[in-house]
Amino acid sequence: MPSAEIVKEEVSQRRGQTVDDIIGRVRNAILAGRIVPGQRLVANDLVEQLGVSRGSIREALQRLSAEGLVDITPNRGAMVRRLSREQVRDLFQIRINLEGLGARLAAEHIHEADHRKQFLAVWNEVKPDGSERAWSLFMQQNRLYHRTIVSIGGNKQLTQLIDNLQLPIVMFQVGQSMQPENSARSHHDHILIAEAILAGDAQGAQTAMENHLKGSADWILQLPNTAFGLSP
């Protein structure tokens, strides 16, 4: 390969690595709640904060838009996606079925390898202890709990499908509306799910997970219009 072509290829690889790094940092900030649904992502600010080119920022935002994390509007720029009531309803219909299957698979495979040890380690970290937890901690632990269940089930395609739903966006969008009774019900549901999985009760685990997510959908979809974005 001619030297000029080698240099061109190396520059392209470095640019790709830079764009991947930007995507990872912005995605992590969104999923951690440091950037919230509806918040604008100003290219000039990102250039200054991350020390990268405007072109890399533009490409990263386009890819985040393709992932469904960011909305790009002509003449208004990019902002973290804010889901409409209809979109949230549709996502939960999918989630109920996918995570119900995930809980069933986790119960079926709990006796294999170190799955029980792995699950208990997470469960002992996140299970309710009667104390009131900050919303950010609740979100972090809730995500860890649900992801661990799906992971134990061993279906990598299912894990990918659930990750692609970008469910943390929904929870950060409506999180400020969550009441203590909602948290209490979530903790109670988590106990039922954990007990079924640890007992190897596949049907019980699936039913408990589906009921849990149906309950979450019910209170979220009853929120006022101000909790949601505009319908596309």
PDB file of C-alpha atoms in Angstrom:
ATOM      1  CA  MET A   1       0.000   0.000   0.000  1.00  0.00           C
ATOM      2  CA  PRO A   2       1.441   3.470  -0.886  1.00  0.00           C
ATOM      3  CA  SER A   3       2.588   5.492   2.130  1.00  0.00           C
ATOM      4  CA  ALA A   4      -0.029   8.199   1.504  1.00  0.00           C
ATOM      5  CA  GLU A   5      -2.764   5.569   1.633  1.00  0.00           C
ATOM      6  CA  ILE A   6      -1.351   4.139   4.872  1.00  0.00           C
ATOM      7  CA  VAL A   7      -1.393   7.592   6.476  1.00  0.00           C
ATOM      8  CA  LYS A   8      -4.954   8.138   5.225  1.00  0.00           C
ATOM      9  CA  GLU A   9      -6.058   4.811   6.699  1.00  0.00           C
ATOM     10  CA  GLU A  10      -4.406   5.568  10.068  1.00  0.00           C
ATOM     11  CA  VAL A  11      -6.092   8.984  10.224  1.00  0.00           C
ATOM     12  CA  SER A  12      -9.433   7.346   9.450  1.00  0.00           C
ATOM     13  CA  GLN A  13      -8.892   4.768  12.205  1.00  0.00           C
ATOM     14  CA  ARG A  14      -8.007   7.471  14.728  1.00  0.00           C
ATOM     15  CA  ARG A  15     -11.086   9.447  13.735  1.00  0.00           C
ATOM     16  CA  GLY A  16     -13.246   6.339  14.148  1.00  0.00           C
ATOM     17  CA  GLN A  17     -11.792   5.732  17.610  1.00  0.00           C
ATOM     18  CA  THR A  18     -12.472   9.369  18.542  1.00  0.00           C
ATOM     19  CA  VAL A  19     -16.084   9.150  17.388  1.00  0.00           C
ATOM     20  CA  ASP A  20     -16.559   5.875  19.301  1.00  0.00           C
ATOM     21  CA  ASP A  21     -15.136   7.519  22.422  1.00  0.00           C
ATOM     22  CA  ILE A  22     -17.512  10.496  22.090  1.00  0.00           C
ATOM     23  CA  ILE A  23     -20.472   8.159  21.628  1.00  0.00           C
ATOM     24  CA  GLY A  24     -19.481   6.130  24.673  1.00  0.00           C
ATOM     25  CA  ARG A  25     -19.067   9.189  26.889  1.00  0.00           C
ATOM     26  CA  VAL A  26     -22.326  10.827  25.817  1.00  0.00           C
ATOM     27  CA  ARG A  27     -24.222   7.514  26.050  1.00  0.00           C
ATOM     28  CA  ASN A  28     -22.876   6.872  29.559  1.00  0.00           C
ATOM     29  CA  ALA A  29     -23.811  10.405  30.634  1.00  0.00           C
ATOM     30  CA  ILE A  30     -27.358   9.886  29.362  1.00  0.00           C
ATOM     31  CA  LEU A  31     -27.763   6.473  30.978  1.00  0.00           C
ATOM     32  CA  ALA A  32     -26.331   7.816  34.246  1.00  0.00           C
ATOM     33  CA  GLY A  33     -28.774  10.728  34.222  1.00  0.00           C
ATOM     34  CA  ARG A  34     -26.085  13.431  33.957  1.00  0.00           C
ATOM     35  CA  ILE A  35     -27.717  14.477  30.684  1.00  0.00           C
ATOM     36  CA  VAL A  36     -31.499  14.318  30.858  1.00  0.00           C
ATOM     37  CA  PRO A  37     -34.268  13.781  28.284  1.00  0.00           C
ATOM     38  CA  GLY A  38     -35.080  17.027  26.497  1.00  0.00           C
ATOM     39  CA  GLN A  39     -31.655  18.559  27.197  1.00  0.00           C
ATOM     40  CA  ARG A  40     -29.914  20.142  24.212  1.00  0.00           C
ATOM     41  CA  LEU A  41     -26.515  18.861  23.139  1.00  0.00           C
ATOM     42  CA  VAL A  42     -24.668  21.958  21.934  1.00  0.00           C
ATOM     43  CA  ALA A  43     -21.910  21.039  19.493  1.00  0.00           C
ATOM     44  CA  ASN A  44     -19.633  23.936  20.499  1.00  0.00           C
ATOM     45  CA  ASP A  45     -19.898  22.977  24.162  1.00  0.00           C
ATOM     46  CA  LEU A  46     -19.074  19.340  23.385  1.00  0.00           C
ATOM     47  CA  VAL A  47     -16.085  20.386  21.266  1.00  0.00           C
ATOM     48  CA  GLU A  48     -14.739  22.407  24.189  1.00  0.00           C
ATOM     49  CA  GLN A  49     -15.515  19.832  26.875  1.00  0.00           C
ATOM     50  CA  LEU A  50     -14.178  16.805  24.997  1.00  0.00           C
ATOM     51  CA  GLY A  51     -11.363  18.470  23.062  1.00  0.00           C
ATOM     52  CA  VAL A  52     -12.367  16.993  19.708  1.00  0.00           C
ATOM     53  CA  SER A  53     -13.259  18.333  16.284  1.00  0.00           C
ATOM     54  CA  ARG A  54     -16.701  19.589  15.322  1.00  0.00           C
ATOM     55  CA  GLY A  55     -16.789  16.974  12.554  1.00  0.00           C
ATOM     56  CA  SER A  56     -16.308  14.150  15.065  1.00  0.00           C
ATOM     57  CA  ILE A  57     -19.073  15.586  17.237  1.00  0.00           C
ATOM     58  CA  ARG A  58     -21.409  15.795  14.260  1.00  0.00           C
ATOM     59  CA  GLU A  59     -20.734  12.175  13.271  1.00  0.00           C
ATOM     60  CA  ALA A  60     -21.156  10.963  16.870  1.00  0.00           C
ATOM     61  CA  LEU A  61     -24.509  12.741  17.231  1.00  0.00           C
ATOM     62  CA  GLN A  62     -25.718  11.241  13.960  1.00  0.00           C
ATOM     63  CA  ARG A  63     -24.897   7.765  15.215  1.00  0.00           C
ATOM     64  CA  LEU A  64     -26.529   8.426  18.582  1.00  0.00           C
ATOM     65  CA  SER A  65     -29.599   9.563  16.652  1.00  0.00           C
ATOM     66  CA  ALA A  66     -29.592   6.264  14.742  1.00  0.00           C
ATOM     67  CA  GLU A  67     -29.480   4.449  18.121  1.00  0.00           C
ATOM     68  CA  GLY A  68     -32.556   6.349  19.284  1.00  0.00           C
ATOM     69  CA  LEU A  69     -30.790   8.200  22.106  1.00  0.00           C
ATOM     70  CA  VAL A  70     -30.740  11.605  20.431  1.00  0.00           C
ATOM     71  CA  ASP A  71     -33.176  13.553  18.263  1.00  0.00           C
ATOM     72  CA  ILE A  72     -31.747  15.904  15.633  1.00  0.00           C
ATOM     73  CA  THR A  73     -34.048  18.668  14.420  1.00  0.00           C
ATOM     74  CA  PRO A  74     -33.158  20.982  11.501  1.00  0.00           C
ATOM     75  CA  ASN A  75     -32.229  24.495  12.708  1.00  0.00           C
ATOM     76  CA  ARG A  76     -32.539  23.394  16.349  1.00  0.00           C
ATOM     77  CA  GLY A  77     -29.706  20.912  16.690  1.00  0.00           C
ATOM     78  CA  ALA A  78     -29.549  17.789  18.841  1.00  0.00           C
ATOM     79  CA  MET A  79     -31.199  16.947  22.136  1.00  0.00           C
ATOM     80  CA  VAL A  80     -31.561  13.869  24.281  1.00  0.00           C
ATOM     81  CA  ARG A  81     -34.632  11.992  23.134  1.00  0.00           C
ATOM     82  CA  ARG A  82     -37.844  12.685  25.041  1.00  0.00           C
ATOM     83  CA  LEU A  83     -40.420  10.000  24.422  1.00  0.00           C
ATOM     84  CA  SER A  84     -44.113  10.574  23.853  1.00  0.00           C
ATOM     85  CA  ARG A  85     -46.805   8.783  25.828  1.00  0.00           C
ATOM     86  CA  GLU A  86     -47.484   6.532  22.838  1.00  0.00           C
ATOM     87  CA  GLN A  87     -43.809   5.638  22.466  1.00  0.00           C
ATOM     88  CA  VAL A  88     -43.526   4.790  26.169  1.00  0.00           C
ATOM     89  CA  ARG A  89     -46.637   2.606  25.941  1.00  0.00           C
ATOM     90  CA  ASP A  90     -45.250   0.766  22.918  1.00  0.00           C
ATOM     91  CA  LEU A  91     -41.863   0.227  24.571  1.00  0.00           C
ATOM     92  CA  PHE A  92     -43.437  -1.253  27.672  1.00  0.00           C
ATOM     93  CA  GLN A  93     -45.549  -3.638  25.589  1.00  0.00           C
ATOM     94  CA  ILE A  94     -42.319  -4.956  24.097  1.00  0.00           C
ATOM     95  CA  ARG A  95     -40.434  -4.874  27.388  1.00  0.00           C
ATOM     96  CA  ILE A  96     -43.064  -6.906  29.261  1.00  0.00           C
ATOM     97  CA  ASN A  97     -42.681  -9.768  26.819  1.00  0.00           C
ATOM     98  CA  LEU A  98     -38.900  -9.631  26.435  1.00  0.00           C
ATOM     99  CA  GLU A  99     -38.056  -9.329  30.130  1.00  0.00           C
ATOM    100  CA  GLY A 100     -40.717 -11.874  31.052  1.00  0.00           C
ATOM    101  CA  LEU A 101     -38.815 -14.306  28.851  1.00  0.00           C
ATOM    102  CA  GLY A 102     -35.546 -13.131  30.408  1.00  0.00           C
ATOM    103  CA  ALA A 103     -36.805 -13.952  33.917  1.00  0.00           C
ATOM    104  CA  ARG A 104     -38.029 -17.359  32.767  1.00  0.00           C
ATOM    105  CA  LEU A 105     -34.626 -18.173  31.273  1.00  0.00           C
ATOM    106  CA  ALA A 106     -32.846 -16.939  34.409  1.00  0.00           C
ATOM    107  CA  ALA A 107     -34.896 -19.325  36.569  1.00  0.00           C
ATOM    108  CA  GLU A 108     -34.225 -22.195  34.161  1.00  0.00           C
ATOM    109  CA  HIS A 109     -30.467 -21.588  34.262  1.00  0.00           C
ATOM    110  CA  ILE A 110     -30.010 -20.484  37.883  1.00  0.00           C
ATOM    111  CA  HIS A 111     -28.533 -23.868  38.880  1.00  0.00           C
ATOM    112  CA  GLU A 112     -25.852 -23.766  36.157  1.00  0.00           C
ATOM    113  CA  ALA A 113     -22.241 -22.566  36.438  1.00  0.00           C
ATOM    114  CA  ASP A 114     -21.936 -19.704  38.969  1.00  0.00           C
ATOM    115  CA  HIS A 115     -25.309 -18.166  38.117  1.00  0.00           C
ATOM    116  CA  ARG A 116     -26.714 -18.471  41.619  1.00  0.00           C
ATOM    117  CA  LYS A 117     -23.605 -16.886  43.141  1.00  0.00           C
ATOM    118  CA  GLN A 118     -23.668 -14.120  40.536  1.00  0.00           C
ATOM    119  CA  PHE A 119     -27.338 -13.368  41.078  1.00  0.00           C
ATOM    120  CA  LEU A 120     -27.070 -13.435  44.889  1.00  0.00           C
ATOM    121  CA  ALA A 121     -24.149 -11.007  44.790  1.00  0.00           C
ATOM    122  CA  VAL A 122     -26.256  -8.495  42.882  1.00  0.00           C
ATOM    123  CA  TRP A 123     -29.411  -9.211  44.870  1.00  0.00           C
ATOM    124  CA  ASN A 124     -27.635  -8.646  48.180  1.00  0.00           C
ATOM    125  CA  GLU A 125     -26.456  -5.281  46.827  1.00  0.00           C
ATOM    126  CA  VAL A 126     -29.809  -4.021  45.550  1.00  0.00           C
ATOM    127  CA  LYS A 127     -32.489  -5.707  47.685  1.00  0.00           C
ATOM    128  CA  PRO A 128     -34.626  -3.373  49.830  1.00  0.00           C
ATOM    129  CA  ASP A 129     -33.448  -2.792  53.382  1.00  0.00           C
ATOM    130  CA  GLY A 130     -36.112  -0.346  54.540  1.00  0.00           C
ATOM    131  CA  SER A 131     -34.044   2.764  53.855  1.00  0.00           C
ATOM    132  CA  GLU A 132     -35.050   5.495  51.416  1.00  0.00           C
ATOM    133  CA  ARG A 133     -32.687   5.636  48.446  1.00  0.00           C
ATOM    134  CA  ALA A 134     -31.793   8.580  46.246  1.00  0.00           C
ATOM    135  CA  TRP A 135     -33.365   8.447  42.820  1.00  0.00           C
ATOM    136  CA  SER A 136     -29.975   8.168  41.075  1.00  0.00           C
ATOM    137  CA  LEU A 137     -29.011   5.176  43.253  1.00  0.00           C
ATOM    138  CA  PHE A 138     -32.416   3.552  42.748  1.00  0.00           C
ATOM    139  CA  MET A 139     -31.999   3.874  38.975  1.00  0.00           C
ATOM    140  CA  GLN A 140     -28.485   2.448  39.036  1.00  0.00           C
ATOM    141  CA  GLN A 141     -29.489  -0.528  41.168  1.00  0.00           C
ATOM    142  CA  ASN A 142     -32.699  -1.139  39.230  1.00  0.00           C
ATOM    143  CA  ARG A 143     -30.802  -1.295  35.952  1.00  0.00           C
ATOM    144  CA  LEU A 144     -28.179  -3.619  37.435  1.00  0.00           C
ATOM    145  CA  TYR A 145     -30.879  -5.957  38.769  1.00  0.00           C
ATOM    146  CA  HIS A 146     -32.766  -6.228  35.501  1.00  0.00           C
ATOM    147  CA  ARG A 147     -29.623  -6.586  33.358  1.00  0.00           C
ATOM    148  CA  THR A 148     -28.259  -9.331  35.641  1.00  0.00           C
ATOM    149  CA  ILE A 149     -31.457 -11.352  35.278  1.00  0.00           C
ATOM    150  CA  VAL A 150     -31.347 -11.202  31.499  1.00  0.00           C
ATOM    151  CA  SER A 151     -27.621 -11.976  31.475  1.00  0.00           C
ATOM    152  CA  ILE A 152     -28.051 -15.124  33.561  1.00  0.00           C
ATOM    153  CA  GLY A 153     -30.611 -16.384  31.051  1.00  0.00           C
ATOM    154  CA  GLY A 154     -27.771 -16.714  28.554  1.00  0.00           C
ATOM    155  CA  ASN A 155     -29.611 -15.453  25.457  1.00  0.00           C
ATOM    156  CA  LYS A 156     -27.281 -12.811  24.023  1.00  0.00           C
ATOM    157  CA  GLN A 157     -29.729 -11.798  21.305  1.00  0.00           C
ATOM    158  CA  LEU A 158     -32.358 -11.118  23.957  1.00  0.00           C
ATOM    159  CA  THR A 159     -29.865  -9.012  25.915  1.00  0.00           C
ATOM    160  CA  GLN A 160     -29.117  -6.966  22.798  1.00  0.00           C
ATOM    161  CA  LEU A 161     -32.793  -6.470  21.976  1.00  0.00           C
ATOM    162  CA  ILE A 162     -33.523  -5.169  25.482  1.00  0.00           C
ATOM    163  CA  ASP A 163     -30.478  -2.872  25.453  1.00  0.00           C
ATOM    164  CA  ASN A 164     -31.663  -1.412  22.144  1.00  0.00           C
ATOM    165  CA  LEU A 165     -34.931  -0.304  23.755  1.00  0.00           C
ATOM    166  CA  GLN A 166     -32.976   2.414  25.644  1.00  0.00           C
ATOM    167  CA  LEU A 167     -35.256   1.903  28.640  1.00  0.00           C
ATOM    168  CA  PRO A 168     -33.228   4.068  31.074  1.00  0.00           C
ATOM    169  CA  ILE A 169     -34.323   7.105  29.051  1.00  0.00           C
ATOM    170  CA  VAL A 170     -37.932   6.367  29.963  1.00  0.00           C
ATOM    171  CA  MET A 171     -37.135   6.102  33.658  1.00  0.00           C
ATOM    172  CA  PHE A 172     -35.021   9.252  33.792  1.00  0.00           C
ATOM    173  CA  GLN A 173     -37.745  11.097  31.900  1.00  0.00           C
ATOM    174  CA  VAL A 174     -40.454  10.227  34.436  1.00  0.00           C
ATOM    175  CA  GLY A 175     -38.280   9.683  37.503  1.00  0.00           C
ATOM    176  CA  GLN A 176     -39.093  12.953  39.231  1.00  0.00           C
ATOM    177  CA  SER A 177     -42.752  11.912  39.235  1.00  0.00           C
ATOM    178  CA  MET A 178     -42.071   8.672  41.100  1.00  0.00           C
ATOM    179  CA  GLN A 179     -43.765   8.544  44.486  1.00  0.00           C
ATOM    180  CA  PRO A 180     -42.705   6.519  47.572  1.00  0.00           C
ATOM    181  CA  GLU A 181     -45.523   4.056  46.956  1.00  0.00           C
ATOM    182  CA  ASN A 182     -44.162   3.401  43.460  1.00  0.00           C
ATOM    183  CA  SER A 183     -40.721   2.639  44.882  1.00  0.00           C
ATOM    184  CA  ALA A 184     -42.236   0.405  47.562  1.00  0.00           C
ATOM    185  CA  ARG A 185     -44.173  -1.592  44.989  1.00  0.00           C
ATOM    186  CA  SER A 186     -41.073  -1.939  42.810  1.00  0.00           C
ATOM    187  CA  HIS A 187     -39.069  -3.293  45.750  1.00  0.00           C
ATOM    188  CA  HIS A 188     -41.866  -5.739  46.634  1.00  0.00           C
ATOM    189  CA  ASP A 189     -42.020  -6.938  43.020  1.00  0.00           C
ATOM    190  CA  HIS A 190     -38.249  -7.409  42.933  1.00  0.00           C
ATOM    191  CA  ILE A 191     -38.481  -9.686  45.956  1.00  0.00           C
ATOM    192  CA  LEU A 192     -41.113 -11.882  44.265  1.00  0.00           C
ATOM    193  CA  ILE A 193     -39.025 -12.080  41.093  1.00  0.00           C
ATOM    194  CA  ALA A 194     -35.857 -12.962  43.017  1.00  0.00           C
ATOM    195  CA  GLU A 195     -37.588 -15.657  45.050  1.00  0.00           C
ATOM    196  CA  ALA A 196     -38.964 -17.313  41.915  1.00  0.00           C
ATOM    197  CA  ILE A 197     -35.616 -17.214  40.112  1.00  0.00           C
ATOM    198  CA  LEU A 198     -33.710 -18.635  43.083  1.00  0.00           C
ATOM    199  CA  ALA A 199     -36.309 -21.411  43.395  1.00  0.00           C
ATOM    200  CA  GLY A 200     -35.894 -22.283  39.725  1.00  0.00           C
ATOM    201  CA  ASP A 201     -39.587 -21.497  39.167  1.00  0.00           C
ATOM    202  CA  ALA A 202     -39.589 -20.473  35.504  1.00  0.00           C
ATOM    203  CA  GLN A 203     -43.301 -19.758  35.184  1.00  0.00           C
ATOM    204  CA  GLY A 204     -43.395 -17.939  38.517  1.00  0.00           C
ATOM    205  CA  ALA A 205     -40.422 -15.770  37.534  1.00  0.00           C
ATOM    206  CA  GLN A 206     -41.964 -14.891  34.190  1.00  0.00           C
ATOM    207  CA  THR A 207     -45.325 -14.023  35.739  1.00  0.00           C
ATOM    208  CA  ALA A 208     -43.727 -11.946  38.514  1.00  0.00           C
ATOM    209  CA  MET A 209     -41.635  -9.982  36.008  1.00  0.00           C
ATOM    210  CA  GLU A 210     -44.579  -9.380  33.689  1.00  0.00           C
ATOM    211  CA  ASN A 211     -46.766  -8.184  36.575  1.00  0.00           C
ATOM    212  CA  HIS A 212     -43.961  -5.916  37.785  1.00  0.00           C
ATOM    213  CA  LEU A 213     -43.560  -4.240  34.397  1.00  0.00           C
ATOM    214  CA  LYS A 214     -47.307  -3.952  33.838  1.00  0.00           C
ATOM    215  CA  GLY A 215     -47.542  -2.147  37.178  1.00  0.00           C
ATOM    216  CA  SER A 216     -44.697   0.191  36.191  1.00  0.00           C
ATOM    217  CA  ALA A 217     -46.378   0.940  32.876  1.00  0.00           C
ATOM    218  CA  ASP A 218     -49.686   1.670  34.595  1.00  0.00           C
ATOM    219  CA  TRP A 219     -48.389   4.403  36.881  1.00  0.00           C
ATOM    220  CA  ILE A 220     -46.138   5.919  34.225  1.00  0.00           C
ATOM    221  CA  LEU A 221     -48.867   6.128  31.589  1.00  0.00           C
ATOM    222  CA  GLN A 222     -51.201   7.832  34.069  1.00  0.00           C
ATOM    223  CA  LEU A 223     -48.811  10.776  34.438  1.00  0.00           C
ATOM    224  CA  PRO A 224     -49.844  14.184  33.016  1.00  0.00           C
ATOM    225  CA  ASN A 225     -48.858  15.250  29.518  1.00  0.00           C
ATOM    226  CA  THR A 226     -45.998  17.368  30.894  1.00  0.00           C
ATOM    227  CA  ALA A 227     -44.099  14.144  31.669  1.00  0.00           C
ATOM    228  CA  PHE A 228     -43.915  13.217  27.987  1.00  0.00           C
ATOM    229  CA  GLY A 229     -42.575  14.540  24.720  1.00  0.00           C
ATOM    230  CA  LEU A 230     -44.687  15.333  21.700  1.00  0.00           C
ATOM    231  CA  SER A 231     -45.939  12.526  19.497  1.00  0.00           C
ATOM    232  CA  PRO A 232     -43.808  12.102  16.362  1.00  0.00           C
TER     233      PRO A 232
END
